[in-house]
Amino acid sequence: MVVEVVVVVIVVVVVVVVVVVVVVVVVVVVVIVVVVVEKLYSKVVVVVVVVVEVVVVVVVVVVVVVVVVEGEVVVVVVVVVVVVVVVVVVVVVVVAVPLVVPK
């Protein structure tokens, strides 16, 4: 029983850390995007990007919670990697497109 409790505690801590990191990363990305994009794009694009980021966070949190209920910690790592990749891609696209496409 003690081992199970320890595992649960570890999983919960990991999940909390993951969620916090994801939220922080997304907030930072959103701020960068808003600052960069607002100078180059219309308000609509800013709103779309922010909405996408929020959706990503919600999906990740839901997946992580489901994963913890199922007891698979490995999937959490996969989810984190996917999120990081998505965030990086979004940032690269947002920053690169204005450089290539004239306003």
Short mmCIF file of N, CA and C in Angstrom, two decimals:
data_model
loop_
_atom_site.label_atom_id
_atom_site.label_comp_id
_atom_site.label_asym_id
_atom_site.label_seq_id
_atom_site.Cartn_x
_atom_site.Cartn_y
_atom_site.Cartn_z
N MET A 1 0.84 -1.22 0.00
CA MET A 1 0.00 0.00 0.00
C MET A 1 0.87 1.26 0.00
N VAL A 2 1.95 1.23 0.77
CA VAL A 2 2.82 2.40 0.86
C VAL A 2 3.40 2.74 -0.51
N VAL A 3 3.82 1.70 -1.23
CA VAL A 3 4.41 1.90 -2.56
C VAL A 3 3.40 2.57 -3.48
N GLU A 4 2.17 2.08 -3.46
CA GLU A 4 1.13 2.66 -4.32
C GLU A 4 0.92 4.14 -4.02
N VAL A 5 0.89 4.47 -2.74
CA VAL A 5 0.72 5.87 -2.32
C VAL A 5 1.86 6.72 -2.85
N VAL A 6 3.09 6.22 -2.70
CA VAL A 6 4.27 6.95 -3.19
C VAL A 6 4.17 7.19 -4.69
N VAL A 7 3.80 6.15 -5.42
CA VAL A 7 3.66 6.27 -6.88
C VAL A 7 2.62 7.33 -7.23
N VAL A 8 1.49 7.28 -6.56
CA VAL A 8 0.42 8.26 -6.81
C VAL A 8 0.93 9.67 -6.54
N VAL A 9 1.63 9.85 -5.42
CA VAL A 9 2.17 11.18 -5.07
C VAL A 9 3.14 11.66 -6.15
N ILE A 10 4.04 10.77 -6.58
CA ILE A 10 5.01 11.13 -7.62
C ILE A 10 4.29 11.54 -8.90
N VAL A 11 3.31 10.74 -9.30
CA VAL A 11 2.55 11.03 -10.52
C VAL A 11 1.85 12.39 -10.41
N VAL A 12 1.23 12.64 -9.26
CA VAL A 12 0.54 13.91 -9.05
C VAL A 12 1.51 15.08 -9.15
N VAL A 13 2.67 14.94 -8.50
CA VAL A 13 3.70 16.00 -8.55
C VAL A 13 4.14 16.24 -9.99
N VAL A 14 4.41 15.15 -10.71
CA VAL A 14 4.82 15.25 -12.11
C VAL A 14 3.77 15.99 -12.93
N VAL A 15 2.51 15.61 -12.73
CA VAL A 15 1.41 16.24 -13.47
C VAL A 15 1.34 17.72 -13.16
N VAL A 16 1.42 18.07 -11.88
CA VAL A 16 1.35 19.48 -11.49
C VAL A 16 2.48 20.27 -12.15
N VAL A 17 3.69 19.72 -12.08
CA VAL A 17 4.85 20.37 -12.69
C VAL A 17 4.64 20.54 -14.19
N VAL A 18 4.21 19.47 -14.84
CA VAL A 18 3.97 19.50 -16.29
C VAL A 18 2.96 20.57 -16.65
N VAL A 19 1.84 20.58 -15.93
CA VAL A 19 0.79 21.56 -16.22
C VAL A 19 1.31 22.98 -16.02
N VAL A 20 2.02 23.21 -14.92
CA VAL A 20 2.56 24.54 -14.65
C VAL A 20 3.52 24.97 -15.75
N VAL A 21 4.44 24.07 -16.12
CA VAL A 21 5.41 24.38 -17.18
C VAL A 21 4.70 24.71 -18.49
N VAL A 22 3.73 23.87 -18.85
CA VAL A 22 2.99 24.09 -20.10
C VAL A 22 2.29 25.44 -20.07
N VAL A 23 1.62 25.74 -18.97
CA VAL A 23 0.90 27.01 -18.85
C VAL A 23 1.87 28.19 -18.97
N VAL A 24 3.00 28.10 -18.25
CA VAL A 24 4.00 29.18 -18.30
C VAL A 24 4.51 29.37 -19.72
N VAL A 25 4.89 28.26 -20.36
CA VAL A 25 5.40 28.32 -21.74
C VAL A 25 4.37 28.98 -22.66
N VAL A 26 3.13 28.53 -22.54
CA VAL A 26 2.08 29.07 -23.41
C VAL A 26 1.86 30.55 -23.15
N VAL A 27 1.86 30.95 -21.87
CA VAL A 27 1.69 32.36 -21.55
C VAL A 27 2.81 33.19 -22.17
N VAL A 28 4.04 32.71 -22.02
CA VAL A 28 5.19 33.41 -22.62
C VAL A 28 5.03 33.50 -24.13
N VAL A 29 4.67 32.38 -24.74
CA VAL A 29 4.48 32.35 -26.20
C VAL A 29 3.39 33.32 -26.61
N VAL A 30 2.28 33.31 -25.89
CA VAL A 30 1.17 34.21 -26.22
C VAL A 30 1.62 35.67 -26.13
N VAL A 31 2.36 35.99 -25.08
CA VAL A 31 2.85 37.37 -24.93
C VAL A 31 3.75 37.75 -26.10
N ILE A 32 4.70 36.86 -26.42
CA ILE A 32 5.60 37.12 -27.56
C ILE A 32 4.79 37.29 -28.84
N VAL A 33 3.88 36.35 -29.06
CA VAL A 33 3.05 36.38 -30.27
C VAL A 33 2.26 37.68 -30.36
N VAL A 34 1.64 38.05 -29.24
CA VAL A 34 0.82 39.27 -29.24
C VAL A 34 1.69 40.49 -29.56
N VAL A 35 2.87 40.55 -28.95
CA VAL A 35 3.76 41.69 -29.17
C VAL A 35 4.24 41.73 -30.62
N VAL A 36 4.70 40.58 -31.12
CA VAL A 36 5.24 40.51 -32.48
C VAL A 36 4.14 40.66 -33.52
N VAL A 37 3.08 39.89 -33.33
CA VAL A 37 2.03 39.82 -34.34
C VAL A 37 1.25 41.12 -34.44
N GLU A 38 1.05 41.76 -33.31
CA GLU A 38 0.24 42.97 -33.30
C GLU A 38 0.85 44.04 -34.20
N LYS A 39 2.19 44.04 -34.29
CA LYS A 39 2.87 45.03 -35.12
C LYS A 39 2.76 44.68 -36.59
N LEU A 40 2.52 43.40 -36.89
CA LEU A 40 2.61 42.93 -38.27
C LEU A 40 1.26 42.50 -38.85
N TYR A 41 0.37 42.09 -37.97
CA TYR A 41 -0.90 41.54 -38.44
C TYR A 41 -2.08 42.32 -37.88
N SER A 42 -3.26 41.90 -38.33
CA SER A 42 -4.49 42.48 -37.79
C SER A 42 -4.79 41.84 -36.43
N LYS A 43 -5.74 42.42 -35.72
CA LYS A 43 -6.14 41.91 -34.42
C LYS A 43 -6.71 40.49 -34.53
N VAL A 44 -7.33 40.19 -35.66
CA VAL A 44 -7.95 38.87 -35.85
C VAL A 44 -6.92 37.76 -35.69
N VAL A 45 -5.76 37.93 -36.30
CA VAL A 45 -4.72 36.91 -36.24
C VAL A 45 -4.25 36.71 -34.80
N VAL A 46 -4.10 37.81 -34.08
CA VAL A 46 -3.70 37.73 -32.67
C VAL A 46 -4.70 36.88 -31.89
N VAL A 47 -5.97 37.17 -32.07
CA VAL A 47 -7.03 36.44 -31.37
C VAL A 47 -6.97 34.95 -31.72
N VAL A 48 -6.83 34.64 -33.01
CA VAL A 48 -6.78 33.24 -33.46
C VAL A 48 -5.62 32.51 -32.80
N VAL A 49 -4.44 33.12 -32.81
CA VAL A 49 -3.25 32.49 -32.23
C VAL A 49 -3.44 32.24 -30.74
N VAL A 50 -3.95 33.23 -30.03
CA VAL A 50 -4.17 33.09 -28.59
C VAL A 50 -5.18 31.97 -28.32
N VAL A 51 -6.25 31.93 -29.09
CA VAL A 51 -7.27 30.89 -28.92
C VAL A 51 -6.65 29.51 -29.13
N VAL A 52 -5.84 29.37 -30.18
CA VAL A 52 -5.18 28.10 -30.47
C VAL A 52 -4.31 27.67 -29.28
N GLU A 53 -3.55 28.61 -28.75
CA GLU A 53 -2.69 28.30 -27.61
C GLU A 53 -3.51 27.85 -26.40
N VAL A 54 -4.60 28.54 -26.13
CA VAL A 54 -5.46 28.19 -25.00
C VAL A 54 -6.03 26.78 -25.19
N VAL A 55 -6.49 26.49 -26.40
CA VAL A 55 -7.04 25.17 -26.71
C VAL A 55 -5.98 24.09 -26.45
N VAL A 56 -4.75 24.36 -26.91
CA VAL A 56 -3.65 23.40 -26.70
C VAL A 56 -3.47 23.12 -25.21
N VAL A 57 -3.46 24.18 -24.40
CA VAL A 57 -3.29 24.01 -22.95
C VAL A 57 -4.41 23.16 -22.37
N VAL A 58 -5.64 23.48 -22.73
CA VAL A 58 -6.80 22.74 -22.21
C VAL A 58 -6.69 21.26 -22.58
N VAL A 59 -6.39 20.99 -23.84
CA VAL A 59 -6.26 19.61 -24.32
C VAL A 59 -5.18 18.87 -23.52
N VAL A 60 -4.04 19.53 -23.34
CA VAL A 60 -2.93 18.92 -22.62
C VAL A 60 -3.33 18.59 -21.18
N VAL A 61 -3.96 19.55 -20.51
CA VAL A 61 -4.38 19.33 -19.13
C VAL A 61 -5.34 18.15 -19.05
N VAL A 62 -6.30 18.10 -19.97
CA VAL A 62 -7.27 17.00 -19.99
C VAL A 62 -6.56 15.67 -20.22
N VAL A 63 -5.67 15.63 -21.21
CA VAL A 63 -4.93 14.40 -21.52
C VAL A 63 -4.12 13.95 -20.31
N VAL A 64 -3.42 14.90 -19.68
CA VAL A 64 -2.59 14.57 -18.52
C VAL A 64 -3.44 14.00 -17.39
N VAL A 65 -4.60 14.60 -17.15
CA VAL A 65 -5.49 14.10 -16.10
C VAL A 65 -5.95 12.69 -16.43
N VAL A 66 -6.36 12.46 -17.67
CA VAL A 66 -6.80 11.13 -18.11
C VAL A 66 -5.66 10.13 -17.94
N VAL A 67 -4.46 10.54 -18.35
CA VAL A 67 -3.28 9.69 -18.25
C VAL A 67 -3.02 9.28 -16.81
N VAL A 68 -3.12 10.24 -15.89
CA VAL A 68 -2.87 9.95 -14.48
C VAL A 68 -3.91 8.97 -13.96
N VAL A 69 -5.14 9.14 -14.37
CA VAL A 69 -6.20 8.23 -13.95
C VAL A 69 -5.88 6.81 -14.45
N GLU A 70 -5.36 6.73 -15.67
CA GLU A 70 -5.01 5.43 -16.24
C GLU A 70 -3.70 4.90 -15.64
N GLY A 71 -2.88 5.82 -15.10
CA GLY A 71 -1.65 5.41 -14.44
C GLY A 71 -0.46 5.23 -15.36
N GLU A 72 -0.51 5.85 -16.53
CA GLU A 72 0.61 5.75 -17.46
C GLU A 72 1.39 7.05 -17.45
N VAL A 73 2.58 7.02 -16.90
CA VAL A 73 3.39 8.24 -16.79
C VAL A 73 4.13 8.53 -18.09
N VAL A 74 4.45 7.49 -18.85
CA VAL A 74 5.22 7.65 -20.10
C VAL A 74 4.49 8.59 -21.06
N VAL A 75 3.19 8.43 -21.14
CA VAL A 75 2.40 9.23 -22.07
C VAL A 75 2.50 10.72 -21.73
N VAL A 76 2.67 11.02 -20.44
CA VAL A 76 2.80 12.41 -20.01
C VAL A 76 4.00 13.04 -20.70
N VAL A 77 5.10 12.31 -20.74
CA VAL A 77 6.32 12.80 -21.39
C VAL A 77 6.05 13.06 -22.86
N VAL A 78 5.39 12.13 -23.51
CA VAL A 78 5.04 12.28 -24.93
C VAL A 78 4.21 13.54 -25.14
N VAL A 79 3.22 13.73 -24.27
CA VAL A 79 2.35 14.90 -24.36
C VAL A 79 3.16 16.18 -24.24
N VAL A 80 4.08 16.21 -23.28
CA VAL A 80 4.91 17.40 -23.07
C VAL A 80 5.72 17.69 -24.33
N VAL A 81 6.34 16.66 -24.89
CA VAL A 81 7.14 16.82 -26.11
C VAL A 81 6.27 17.38 -27.24
N VAL A 82 5.09 16.80 -27.41
CA VAL A 82 4.17 17.27 -28.46
C VAL A 82 3.83 18.74 -28.26
N VAL A 83 3.52 19.11 -27.02
CA VAL A 83 3.15 20.49 -26.72
C VAL A 83 4.30 21.44 -27.05
N VAL A 84 5.50 21.07 -26.62
CA VAL A 84 6.67 21.90 -26.89
C VAL A 84 6.84 22.09 -28.40
N VAL A 85 6.72 20.99 -29.14
CA VAL A 85 6.85 21.05 -30.60
C VAL A 85 5.80 21.98 -31.19
N VAL A 86 4.55 21.82 -30.75
CA VAL A 86 3.45 22.66 -31.26
C VAL A 86 3.74 24.13 -30.99
N VAL A 87 4.15 24.44 -29.76
CA VAL A 87 4.43 25.82 -29.39
C VAL A 87 5.55 26.39 -30.24
N VAL A 88 6.62 25.61 -30.41
CA VAL A 88 7.76 26.06 -31.22
C VAL A 88 7.32 26.31 -32.66
N VAL A 89 6.55 25.39 -33.21
CA VAL A 89 6.05 25.55 -34.59
C VAL A 89 5.22 26.81 -34.72
N VAL A 90 4.31 27.03 -33.76
CA VAL A 90 3.46 28.23 -33.79
C VAL A 90 4.32 29.49 -33.79
N VAL A 91 5.31 29.52 -32.89
CA VAL A 91 6.18 30.70 -32.79
C VAL A 91 6.94 30.92 -34.09
N VAL A 92 7.53 29.84 -34.61
CA VAL A 92 8.32 29.94 -35.85
C VAL A 92 7.44 30.46 -36.99
N VAL A 93 6.26 29.88 -37.13
CA VAL A 93 5.35 30.30 -38.20
C VAL A 93 4.98 31.77 -38.04
N VAL A 94 4.61 32.14 -36.81
CA VAL A 94 4.17 33.51 -36.55
C VAL A 94 5.28 34.51 -36.83
N VAL A 95 6.51 34.14 -36.46
CA VAL A 95 7.63 35.05 -36.65
C VAL A 95 8.10 35.04 -38.10
N ALA A 96 8.09 33.87 -38.74
CA ALA A 96 8.64 33.72 -40.09
C ALA A 96 7.72 34.31 -41.17
N VAL A 97 6.42 34.08 -41.03
CA VAL A 97 5.47 34.51 -42.07
C VAL A 97 5.56 36.01 -42.36
N PRO A 98 5.57 36.86 -41.32
CA PRO A 98 5.66 38.30 -41.60
C PRO A 98 6.95 38.69 -42.31
N LEU A 99 8.02 37.94 -42.05
CA LEU A 99 9.29 38.25 -42.70
C LEU A 99 9.22 37.94 -44.19
N VAL A 100 8.47 36.90 -44.53
CA VAL A 100 8.36 36.47 -45.92
C VAL A 100 7.24 37.22 -46.65
N VAL A 101 6.09 37.30 -45.99
CA VAL A 101 4.92 37.92 -46.62
C VAL A 101 4.83 39.39 -46.23
N PRO A 102 4.77 40.26 -47.22
CA PRO A 102 4.61 41.69 -46.90
C PRO A 102 3.25 41.96 -46.28
N LYS A 103 3.18 43.01 -45.48
CA LYS A 103 1.93 43.33 -44.78
C LYS A 103 0.87 43.73 -45.79
#
